[in-house]
Amino acid sequence: MSVQLSSRLQVIQPSATMAMTQKAQELRDQGVDVISFSAGEPDFDTPAHIIDGAKQALDTGETRYTAAAGTTALKRAVAAQSEEVRGVFCSSDQVIICAGAKHVLYNFFMAVLNPGDEVIIPVPSWVSYPDQVLLAGGVPVLVQTTQAQNWVLSPDALENAVTANTRVLLLNSPSNPTGGLIPKAEMTAIVEKALSLGLLVISDEIYRDLVYDGNTFVSALESVSDRQDQIFTVDGVSKTYAMTGWRIGWGIGAPEIVSAMTKIQGQSISCPCAVSQAAALVAVTRPLDYFADWKAAYLKRRNQLVKALNDIPGVTCPSPQGAFYAFPEVSGLIQKLGVAKTDIDFASWLLQEAHIAVVPGTPFGAPGHIRFAYATSLDAISVGMERMAAACRRLPAE
Ligand code: PMP
Ligand code: GLU
């Protein structure tokens, strides 16, 4: 007898990034030497002082439930850090701590969307946004951006996509998967346009510290001086502090939204993990002494990867300005695989033929592309790219 499941499952897909990471791990478990460019997570270990802070918290009994929205100490620290980063004051009742930035996004959509409400998502975008909107009963409206525009949504394109049902605009700079960055003038123009159209703006700023080549990160919040209560910021510990497994993220915005999310959180997970919150407090309150080295390492890896990709005939890969992803266009190679083949087939082929794991572009809303996460060693990049180049040489000539 089959088990009947909720119809809500029919509208969503499994996370493509998590699925590819799992597939690479399964092959490794079978003894295959897979080089993974699929998981978007730092390969660095959580810094020792943060781990020590967690150990101390365990020893001093931080092992119980905390307030649903997180500890006062962490909320205060997050508010202070946000003011430092974004130059805009926020109080601790504007902060909610959740089980990762992904969970912040989920709680936000659950808190603000009614059935049929539309959320504008510029694509390419991270795979989880549309599915989270669907889970909350909303309608994701994907608006295409192009490489030629540096993947930045124009105010006109936004206005054209708005209907009577549009409630939210989602922004993500630096971007997963493109590594694209929204410059200050463009950020101001797009946020002003969204606010003038009466939209809420949710800005996922989880990659804010990973910006290269002299570019600067600009938050949605600092880009305008009015109606900042209509802007909701998402951030967390996964990237800057290499703390993906600790599952701590936060949202900063209007107290009404924060309390609505807190109500949902109190009825779903009770509160985020106490010891992880204690570790996150150490993370956000101590200097980022280690981070310049990490950033330099990412930059070297990016440069090596992008060069190796562009050396393969049929691959075009502009140098991404932020995050730790490269997002090459590979249509020419996909065609060589056969008619009607897609980037999804190409990613499977790379896994089989070259034993390298990448994520196909289609789940990000960008067919013809594949995503490489370069949060891996220079050696892995060098061997992985040799394997890819060799496999591509075996494809038939055009
Ligand atoms: N937003 C973006 C754009 C991401 O790439 C990720 C990485 N998984 C997240 C949010 C979620 O991060 P986490 O849940 O680990 O805090
Ligand atoms: N953000 C990462 C990625 O895009 C982690 C996996 C996920 O949560 O999607 O690969």
Short mmCIF file of N, CA, C and O in Angstrom, two decimals, residues 105-231:
data_model
loop_
_atom_site.label_atom_id
_atom_site.label_comp_id
_atom_site.label_asym_id
_atom_site.label_seq_id
_atom_site.Cartn_x
_atom_site.Cartn_y
_atom_site.Cartn_z
N LEU A 105 15.15 32.46 5.10
CA LEU A 105 14.37 32.70 3.87
C LEU A 105 13.02 31.96 3.95
O LEU A 105 11.98 32.51 3.61
N TYR A 106 13.07 30.74 4.41
CA TYR A 106 11.86 29.93 4.52
C TYR A 106 10.85 30.59 5.47
O TYR A 106 9.68 30.77 5.13
N ASN A 107 11.34 30.98 6.66
CA ASN A 107 10.44 31.62 7.63
C ASN A 107 9.88 32.93 7.09
O ASN A 107 8.72 33.28 7.32
N PHE A 108 10.73 33.67 6.35
CA PHE A 108 10.28 34.95 5.80
C PHE A 108 9.12 34.73 4.82
O PHE A 108 8.08 35.39 4.91
N PHE A 109 9.30 33.79 3.88
CA PHE A 109 8.23 33.58 2.89
C PHE A 109 6.96 33.07 3.58
O PHE A 109 5.85 33.46 3.22
N MET A 110 7.13 32.21 4.58
CA MET A 110 5.97 31.70 5.31
C MET A 110 5.25 32.85 6.04
O MET A 110 4.04 32.85 6.20
N ALA A 111 6.03 33.82 6.50
CA ALA A 111 5.46 34.91 7.30
C ALA A 111 4.78 35.99 6.45
O ALA A 111 3.81 36.60 6.90
N VAL A 112 5.28 36.23 5.23
CA VAL A 112 4.73 37.39 4.50
C VAL A 112 3.81 37.03 3.33
O VAL A 112 3.05 37.89 2.89
N LEU A 113 3.89 35.79 2.83
CA LEU A 113 3.13 35.50 1.60
C LEU A 113 1.74 34.94 1.88
O LEU A 113 1.57 34.12 2.77
N ASN A 114 0.78 35.39 1.07
CA ASN A 114 -0.54 34.78 1.03
C ASN A 114 -0.64 34.04 -0.30
O ASN A 114 0.12 34.31 -1.24
N PRO A 115 -1.60 33.08 -0.40
CA PRO A 115 -1.70 32.30 -1.64
C PRO A 115 -1.79 33.22 -2.86
O PRO A 115 -2.57 34.17 -2.86
N GLY A 116 -0.97 32.94 -3.85
CA GLY A 116 -1.01 33.71 -5.09
C GLY A 116 -0.12 34.93 -5.10
O GLY A 116 0.07 35.57 -6.15
N ASP A 117 0.45 35.30 -3.96
CA ASP A 117 1.36 36.46 -3.94
C ASP A 117 2.60 36.16 -4.77
O ASP A 117 3.18 35.07 -4.67
N GLU A 118 3.02 37.13 -5.56
CA GLU A 118 4.15 36.90 -6.46
C GLU A 118 5.45 37.46 -5.88
O GLU A 118 5.47 38.54 -5.29
N VAL A 119 6.50 36.69 -6.08
CA VAL A 119 7.84 37.09 -5.65
C VAL A 119 8.72 37.17 -6.89
O VAL A 119 8.87 36.17 -7.62
N ILE A 120 9.28 38.32 -7.15
CA ILE A 120 10.14 38.47 -8.33
C ILE A 120 11.55 38.02 -7.98
O ILE A 120 12.16 38.51 -7.01
N ILE A 121 12.04 37.07 -8.75
CA ILE A 121 13.38 36.51 -8.52
C ILE A 121 14.19 36.69 -9.81
O ILE A 121 13.89 36.05 -10.82
N PRO A 122 15.21 37.56 -9.79
CA PRO A 122 16.05 37.67 -10.99
C PRO A 122 16.83 36.37 -11.15
O PRO A 122 17.35 35.84 -10.17
N VAL A 123 16.84 35.82 -12.37
CA VAL A 123 17.61 34.59 -12.61
C VAL A 123 18.75 34.89 -13.57
O VAL A 123 18.62 35.79 -14.39
N PRO A 124 19.85 34.12 -13.48
CA PRO A 124 20.07 32.95 -12.65
C PRO A 124 20.00 33.28 -11.15
O PRO A 124 20.44 34.33 -10.72
N SER A 125 19.44 32.30 -10.40
CA SER A 125 19.35 32.50 -8.95
C SER A 125 19.60 31.17 -8.25
O SER A 125 19.48 30.10 -8.85
N TRP A 126 19.87 31.26 -6.98
CA TRP A 126 20.08 30.06 -6.16
C TRP A 126 18.84 29.16 -6.22
O TRP A 126 17.71 29.66 -6.24
N VAL A 127 19.08 27.86 -6.25
CA VAL A 127 18.02 26.89 -6.54
C VAL A 127 16.86 26.89 -5.53
O VAL A 127 15.74 26.52 -5.88
N SER A 128 17.12 27.28 -4.30
CA SER A 128 16.08 27.11 -3.26
C SER A 128 15.02 28.22 -3.24
O SER A 128 13.96 28.03 -2.66
N TYR A 129 15.33 29.37 -3.83
CA TYR A 129 14.37 30.48 -3.73
C TYR A 129 12.98 30.13 -4.31
O TYR A 129 11.98 30.29 -3.62
N PRO A 130 12.90 29.70 -5.57
CA PRO A 130 11.56 29.47 -6.13
C PRO A 130 10.79 28.40 -5.37
O PRO A 130 9.59 28.55 -5.11
N ASP A 131 11.48 27.35 -4.96
CA ASP A 131 10.78 26.26 -4.28
C ASP A 131 10.29 26.68 -2.90
O ASP A 131 9.22 26.27 -2.45
N GLN A 132 11.05 27.52 -2.24
CA GLN A 132 10.59 28.02 -0.93
C GLN A 132 9.36 28.91 -1.08
O GLN A 132 8.44 28.85 -0.26
N VAL A 133 9.34 29.72 -2.13
CA VAL A 133 8.17 30.57 -2.40
C VAL A 133 6.95 29.67 -2.65
O VAL A 133 5.86 29.89 -2.10
N LEU A 134 7.15 28.62 -3.45
CA LEU A 134 6.05 27.70 -3.76
C LEU A 134 5.55 27.01 -2.49
O LEU A 134 4.35 26.86 -2.28
N LEU A 135 6.47 26.58 -1.64
CA LEU A 135 6.07 25.91 -0.39
C LEU A 135 5.21 26.82 0.47
O LEU A 135 4.33 26.35 1.19
N ALA A 136 5.47 28.13 0.39
CA ALA A 136 4.70 29.09 1.20
C ALA A 136 3.41 29.52 0.50
O ALA A 136 2.72 30.42 0.97
N GLY A 137 3.12 28.89 -0.65
CA GLY A 137 1.87 29.19 -1.37
C GLY A 137 1.99 30.37 -2.31
O GLY A 137 1.01 30.80 -2.92
N GLY A 138 3.21 30.91 -2.46
CA GLY A 138 3.41 32.05 -3.35
C GLY A 138 3.72 31.60 -4.78
O GLY A 138 3.76 30.41 -5.08
N VAL A 139 3.93 32.58 -5.63
CA VAL A 139 4.23 32.31 -7.05
C VAL A 139 5.57 32.96 -7.38
O VAL A 139 5.69 34.19 -7.34
N PRO A 140 6.60 32.14 -7.70
CA PRO A 140 7.87 32.75 -8.09
C PRO A 140 7.76 33.29 -9.51
O PRO A 140 7.28 32.60 -10.41
N VAL A 141 8.18 34.52 -9.71
CA VAL A 141 8.19 35.10 -11.06
C VAL A 141 9.66 35.31 -11.43
O VAL A 141 10.34 36.17 -10.84
N LEU A 142 10.14 34.48 -12.35
CA LEU A 142 11.57 34.51 -12.68
C LEU A 142 11.82 35.52 -13.79
O LEU A 142 11.22 35.43 -14.86
N VAL A 143 12.67 36.48 -13.52
CA VAL A 143 12.97 37.50 -14.53
C VAL A 143 14.41 37.30 -14.98
O VAL A 143 15.34 37.35 -14.17
N GLN A 144 14.57 37.06 -16.29
CA GLN A 144 15.89 36.72 -16.83
C GLN A 144 16.83 37.94 -16.82
O GLN A 144 16.43 39.02 -17.21
N THR A 145 18.05 37.72 -16.36
CA THR A 145 19.09 38.74 -16.55
C THR A 145 20.16 38.10 -17.44
O THR A 145 20.16 36.88 -17.63
N THR A 146 21.06 38.92 -17.97
CA THR A 146 22.03 38.37 -18.92
C THR A 146 23.45 38.66 -18.47
O THR A 146 23.70 39.61 -17.71
N GLN A 147 24.35 37.85 -19.01
CA GLN A 147 25.77 38.06 -18.77
C GLN A 147 26.19 39.45 -19.23
O GLN A 147 26.95 40.14 -18.55
N ALA A 148 25.63 39.88 -20.37
CA ALA A 148 25.99 41.18 -20.92
C ALA A 148 25.64 42.32 -19.95
O ALA A 148 26.31 43.36 -19.95
N GLN A 149 24.60 42.12 -19.14
CA GLN A 149 24.25 43.15 -18.13
C GLN A 149 24.91 42.83 -16.79
O GLN A 149 24.44 43.32 -15.76
N ASN A 150 25.94 41.98 -16.80
CA ASN A 150 26.56 41.51 -15.54
C ASN A 150 25.53 40.89 -14.61
O ASN A 150 25.67 40.97 -13.40
N TRP A 151 24.51 40.33 -15.18
CA TRP A 151 23.46 39.62 -14.42
C TRP A 151 22.70 40.56 -13.48
O TRP A 151 22.13 40.11 -12.48
N VAL A 152 22.69 41.85 -13.76
CA VAL A 152 21.99 42.79 -12.86
C VAL A 152 20.61 43.10 -13.44
O VAL A 152 20.48 43.44 -14.62
N LEU A 153 19.59 43.00 -12.61
CA LEU A 153 18.21 43.29 -13.02
C LEU A 153 18.06 44.79 -13.22
O LEU A 153 18.49 45.58 -12.37
N SER A 154 17.43 45.19 -14.34
CA SER A 154 17.23 46.63 -14.54
C SER A 154 15.90 47.06 -13.92
O SER A 154 14.96 46.27 -13.84
N PRO A 155 15.81 48.32 -13.49
CA PRO A 155 14.53 48.80 -12.94
C PRO A 155 13.38 48.63 -13.93
O PRO A 155 12.25 48.32 -13.53
N ASP A 156 13.66 48.79 -15.22
CA ASP A 156 12.59 48.62 -16.22
C ASP A 156 12.09 47.19 -16.27
O ASP A 156 10.88 46.93 -16.34
N ALA A 157 13.05 46.26 -16.25
CA ALA A 157 12.66 44.83 -16.29
C ALA A 157 11.83 44.50 -15.05
O ALA A 157 10.86 43.74 -15.12
N LEU A 158 12.20 45.10 -13.92
CA LEU A 158 11.42 44.87 -12.70
C LEU A 158 10.00 45.39 -12.88
O LEU A 158 9.02 44.68 -12.63
N GLU A 159 9.91 46.63 -13.35
CA GLU A 159 8.58 47.23 -13.49
C GLU A 159 7.70 46.41 -14.44
O GLU A 159 6.51 46.20 -14.18
N ASN A 160 8.31 45.92 -15.52
CA ASN A 160 7.54 45.13 -16.49
C ASN A 160 7.02 43.83 -15.89
O ASN A 160 6.02 43.28 -16.36
N ALA A 161 7.72 43.31 -14.89
CA ALA A 161 7.32 42.02 -14.31
C ALA A 161 6.28 42.18 -13.20
O ALA A 161 5.70 41.20 -12.75
N VAL A 162 6.07 43.41 -12.77
CA VAL A 162 5.16 43.63 -11.63
C VAL A 162 3.70 43.54 -12.08
O VAL A 162 3.32 44.05 -13.13
N THR A 163 2.89 42.84 -11.26
CA THR A 163 1.45 42.78 -11.49
C THR A 163 0.76 43.23 -10.19
O THR A 163 1.44 43.52 -9.20
N ALA A 164 -0.55 43.17 -10.19
CA ALA A 164 -1.30 43.56 -8.98
C ALA A 164 -0.99 42.60 -7.83
O ALA A 164 -1.23 42.93 -6.66
N ASN A 165 -0.46 41.40 -8.15
CA ASN A 165 -0.19 40.41 -7.09
C ASN A 165 1.24 40.43 -6.57
O ASN A 165 1.59 39.64 -5.68
N THR A 166 2.09 41.27 -7.15
CA THR A 166 3.50 41.23 -6.74
C THR A 166 3.67 41.81 -5.34
O THR A 166 3.19 42.90 -5.05
N ARG A 167 4.38 41.06 -4.48
CA ARG A 167 4.60 41.51 -3.10
C ARG A 167 6.07 41.75 -2.77
O ARG A 167 6.41 42.60 -1.97
N VAL A 168 6.94 40.91 -3.36
CA VAL A 168 8.33 40.88 -2.90
C VAL A 168 9.29 40.87 -4.09
O VAL A 168 9.02 40.23 -5.11
N LEU A 169 10.43 41.57 -3.92
CA LEU A 169 11.56 41.42 -4.85
C LEU A 169 12.70 40.79 -4.06
O LEU A 169 13.02 41.25 -2.96
N LEU A 170 13.30 39.75 -4.64
CA LEU A 170 14.44 39.11 -3.98
C LEU A 170 15.73 39.52 -4.67
O LEU A 170 15.83 39.47 -5.91
N LEU A 171 16.72 39.94 -3.90
CA LEU A 171 18.04 40.27 -4.45
C LEU A 171 19.09 39.42 -3.76
O LEU A 171 18.94 39.05 -2.59
N ASN A 172 20.17 39.11 -4.49
CA ASN A 172 21.25 38.30 -3.92
C ASN A 172 22.57 38.76 -4.55
O ASN A 172 22.89 38.39 -5.66
N SER A 173 23.29 39.60 -3.80
CA SER A 173 24.57 40.12 -4.29
C SER A 173 25.57 40.07 -3.15
O SER A 173 25.26 40.58 -2.06
N PRO A 174 26.77 39.48 -3.36
CA PRO A 174 27.21 38.68 -4.50
C PRO A 174 26.30 37.46 -4.70
O PRO A 174 25.75 36.95 -3.74
N SER A 175 26.23 37.04 -5.96
CA SER A 175 25.22 36.06 -6.33
C SER A 175 25.73 34.62 -6.37
O SER A 175 26.83 34.35 -6.82
N ASN A 176 24.88 33.74 -5.91
CA ASN A 176 25.00 32.32 -6.18
C ASN A 176 23.94 32.04 -7.22
O ASN A 176 22.76 32.29 -6.93
N PRO A 177 24.24 31.65 -8.45
CA PRO A 177 25.45 30.97 -8.91
C PRO A 177 26.43 31.82 -9.73
O PRO A 177 27.49 31.32 -10.08
N THR A 178 26.12 33.08 -10.06
CA THR A 178 26.96 33.75 -11.07
C THR A 178 28.21 34.39 -10.48
O THR A 178 29.15 34.70 -11.21
N GLY A 179 28.23 34.64 -9.17
CA GLY A 179 29.33 35.40 -8.58
C GLY A 179 29.19 36.89 -8.91
O GLY A 179 30.07 37.69 -8.59
N GLY A 180 28.09 37.27 -9.53
CA GLY A 180 27.87 38.67 -9.92
C GLY A 180 27.61 39.57 -8.72
O GLY A 180 27.13 39.12 -7.67
N LEU A 181 27.94 40.84 -8.91
CA LEU A 181 27.82 41.81 -7.83
C LEU A 181 26.98 42.98 -8.34
O LEU A 181 27.18 43.43 -9.47
N ILE A 182 26.05 43.46 -7.53
CA ILE A 182 25.27 44.63 -7.96
C ILE A 182 26.00 45.88 -7.47
O ILE A 182 26.15 46.09 -6.27
N PRO A 183 26.48 46.74 -8.41
CA PRO A 183 27.18 47.96 -7.98
C PRO A 183 26.21 48.96 -7.33
O PRO A 183 25.00 48.84 -7.47
N LYS A 184 26.80 49.96 -6.64
CA LYS A 184 26.00 50.89 -5.82
C LYS A 184 24.87 51.57 -6.61
O LYS A 184 23.71 51.56 -6.18
N ALA A 185 25.22 52.16 -7.76
CA ALA A 185 24.21 52.93 -8.49
C ALA A 185 23.05 52.04 -8.92
O ALA A 185 21.87 52.41 -8.78
N GLU A 186 23.39 50.85 -9.41
CA GLU A 186 22.34 49.91 -9.84
C GLU A 186 21.51 49.43 -8.65
O GLU A 186 20.30 49.28 -8.76
N MET A 187 22.18 49.20 -7.52
CA MET A 187 21.46 48.74 -6.33
C MET A 187 20.44 49.81 -5.91
O MET A 187 19.27 49.51 -5.64
N THR A 188 20.90 51.07 -5.87
CA THR A 188 20.00 52.15 -5.47
C THR A 188 18.81 52.23 -6.45
O THR A 188 17.65 52.33 -6.02
N ALA A 189 19.12 52.15 -7.73
CA ALA A 189 18.05 52.30 -8.74
C ALA A 189 17.01 51.18 -8.60
O ALA A 189 15.79 51.43 -8.62
N ILE A 190 17.48 49.98 -8.41
CA ILE A 190 16.53 48.85 -8.37
C ILE A 190 15.74 48.83 -7.05
O ILE A 190 14.53 48.58 -7.05
N VAL A 191 16.42 49.15 -5.93
CA VAL A 191 15.71 49.14 -4.65
C VAL A 191 14.71 50.30 -4.61
O VAL A 191 13.55 50.13 -4.18
N GLU A 192 15.12 51.47 -5.11
CA GLU A 192 14.18 52.62 -5.14
C GLU A 192 12.96 52.27 -5.98
O GLU A 192 11.82 52.57 -5.62
N LYS A 193 13.21 51.66 -7.13
CA LYS A 193 12.08 51.28 -8.01
C LYS A 193 11.15 50.30 -7.28
O LYS A 193 9.93 50.47 -7.29
N ALA A 194 11.74 49.28 -6.63
CA ALA A 194 10.91 48.29 -5.93
C ALA A 194 10.07 48.96 -4.84
O ALA A 194 8.88 48.68 -4.71
N LEU A 195 10.70 49.85 -4.07
CA LEU A 195 9.97 50.51 -2.98
C LEU A 195 8.88 51.41 -3.53
O LEU A 195 7.77 51.47 -2.99
N SER A 196 9.19 52.08 -4.65
CA SER A 196 8.17 52.98 -5.21
C SER A 196 6.98 52.18 -5.76
O SER A 196 5.87 52.69 -5.86
N LEU A 197 7.22 50.90 -6.08
CA LEU A 197 6.13 50.04 -6.56
C LEU A 197 5.42 49.34 -5.39
O LEU A 197 4.56 48.49 -5.59
N GLY A 198 5.82 49.68 -4.17
CA GLY A 198 5.15 49.12 -2.98
C GLY A 198 5.59 47.71 -2.63
O GLY A 198 4.88 46.99 -1.93
N LEU A 199 6.77 47.28 -3.10
CA LEU A 199 7.22 45.91 -2.82
C LEU A 199 8.07 45.85 -1.56
O LEU A 199 8.73 46.83 -1.19
N LEU A 200 8.07 44.67 -0.93
CA LEU A 200 9.06 44.37 0.10
C LEU A 200 10.31 43.89 -0.66
O LEU A 200 10.19 43.21 -1.67
N VAL A 201 11.48 44.23 -0.12
CA VAL A 201 12.72 43.73 -0.74
C VAL A 201 13.38 42.79 0.25
O VAL A 201 13.59 43.16 1.41
N ILE A 202 13.70 41.57 -0.20
CA ILE A 202 14.50 40.69 0.65
C ILE A 202 15.86 40.53 0.00
O ILE A 202 15.97 40.21 -1.19
N SER A 203 16.89 40.85 0.77
CA SER A 203 18.24 40.90 0.21
C SER A 203 19.11 39.85 0.91
O SER A 203 19.38 39.95 2.10
N ASP A 204 19.51 38.84 0.14
CA ASP A 204 20.33 37.75 0.68
C ASP A 204 21.79 38.15 0.54
O ASP A 204 22.33 38.17 -0.57
N GLU A 205 22.41 38.49 1.68
CA GLU A 205 23.76 39.06 1.67
C GLU A 205 24.78 38.12 2.31
O GLU A 205 25.78 38.54 2.88
N ILE A 206 24.55 36.83 2.16
CA ILE A 206 25.38 35.82 2.82
C ILE A 206 26.83 35.83 2.30
O ILE A 206 27.74 35.43 3.01
N TYR A 207 27.04 36.31 1.05
CA TYR A 207 28.41 36.33 0.48
C TYR A 207 29.05 37.71 0.58
O TYR A 207 29.99 38.01 -0.16
N ARG A 208 28.57 38.57 1.48
CA ARG A 208 29.01 39.97 1.49
C ARG A 208 30.51 40.16 1.66
O ARG A 208 31.08 41.15 1.21
N ASP A 209 31.17 39.23 2.34
CA ASP A 209 32.62 39.40 2.58
C ASP A 209 33.46 38.85 1.44
O ASP A 209 34.68 39.01 1.46
N LEU A 210 32.84 38.19 0.48
CA LEU A 210 33.61 37.57 -0.61
C LEU A 210 33.47 38.38 -1.89
O LEU A 210 32.67 38.05 -2.78
N VAL A 211 34.24 39.46 -1.95
CA VAL A 211 34.20 40.38 -3.09
C VAL A 211 35.64 40.64 -3.51
O VAL A 211 36.48 40.89 -2.65
N TYR A 212 35.93 40.57 -4.83
CA TYR A 212 37.31 40.64 -5.29
C TYR A 212 37.55 41.83 -6.23
O TYR A 212 36.62 42.53 -6.61
N ASP A 213 38.81 41.96 -6.62
CA ASP A 213 39.23 42.91 -7.67
C ASP A 213 38.91 44.35 -7.31
O ASP A 213 38.57 45.15 -8.19
N GLY A 214 38.97 44.71 -6.04
CA GLY A 214 38.74 46.11 -5.66
C GLY A 214 37.28 46.52 -5.69
O GLY A 214 36.96 47.70 -5.49
N ASN A 215 36.37 45.59 -5.95
CA ASN A 215 34.94 45.93 -5.91
C ASN A 215 34.48 46.03 -4.45
O ASN A 215 35.12 45.48 -3.56
N THR A 216 33.36 46.71 -4.24
CA THR A 216 32.84 46.76 -2.87
C THR A 216 31.42 46.23 -2.82
O THR A 216 30.62 46.46 -3.74
N PHE A 217 31.14 45.59 -1.71
CA PHE A 217 29.79 45.09 -1.46
C PHE A 217 28.89 46.25 -1.06
O PHE A 217 29.29 47.10 -0.28
N VAL A 218 27.69 46.27 -1.61
CA VAL A 218 26.70 47.29 -1.22
C VAL A 218 25.44 46.56 -0.75
O VAL A 218 24.92 45.71 -1.48
N SER A 219 24.98 46.89 0.44
CA SER A 219 23.75 46.24 0.90
C SER A 219 22.54 46.98 0.35
O SER A 219 22.62 48.18 0.04
N ALA A 220 21.42 46.26 0.24
CA ALA A 220 20.18 46.91 -0.20
C ALA A 220 19.81 48.00 0.79
O ALA A 220 19.37 49.09 0.40
N LEU A 221 20.02 47.72 2.08
CA LEU A 221 19.62 48.64 3.15
C LEU A 221 20.33 49.99 3.04
O LEU A 221 19.73 51.04 3.19
N GLU A 222 21.64 49.94 2.78
CA GLU A 222 22.39 51.20 2.75
C GLU A 222 22.19 51.95 1.43
O GLU A 222 22.61 53.09 1.30
N SER A 223 21.56 51.27 0.45
CA SER A 223 21.47 51.91 -0.88
C SER A 223 20.38 52.98 -0.92
O SER A 223 20.32 53.76 -1.86
N VAL A 224 19.48 52.99 0.06
CA VAL A 224 18.41 54.00 0.09
C VAL A 224 18.31 54.59 1.49
O VAL A 224 18.72 53.95 2.46
N SER A 225 17.75 55.77 1.60
CA SER A 225 17.64 56.34 2.95
C SER A 225 16.21 56.35 3.47
O SER A 225 15.96 56.58 4.65
N ASP A 226 15.24 56.07 2.59
CA ASP A 226 13.82 56.06 3.00
C ASP A 226 13.27 54.65 3.01
O ASP A 226 13.77 53.79 2.28
N ARG A 227 12.21 54.47 3.73
CA ARG A 227 11.44 53.21 3.74
C ARG A 227 12.31 51.97 3.96
O ARG A 227 12.08 50.92 3.36
N GLN A 228 13.32 52.14 4.83
CA GLN A 228 14.21 51.00 5.06
C GLN A 228 13.49 49.86 5.78
O GLN A 228 13.96 48.74 5.78
N ASP A 229 12.30 50.17 6.37
CA ASP A 229 11.55 49.09 7.03
C ASP A 229 10.94 48.12 6.03
O ASP A 229 10.43 47.07 6.40
N GLN A 230 11.00 48.47 4.75
CA GLN A 230 10.49 47.57 3.71
C GLN A 230 11.59 46.65 3.16
O GLN A 230 11.39 45.94 2.19
N ILE A 231 12.77 46.73 3.79
CA ILE A 231 13.91 45.92 3.33
C ILE A 231 14.24 44.89 4.40
O ILE A 231 14.38 45.24 5.58
#
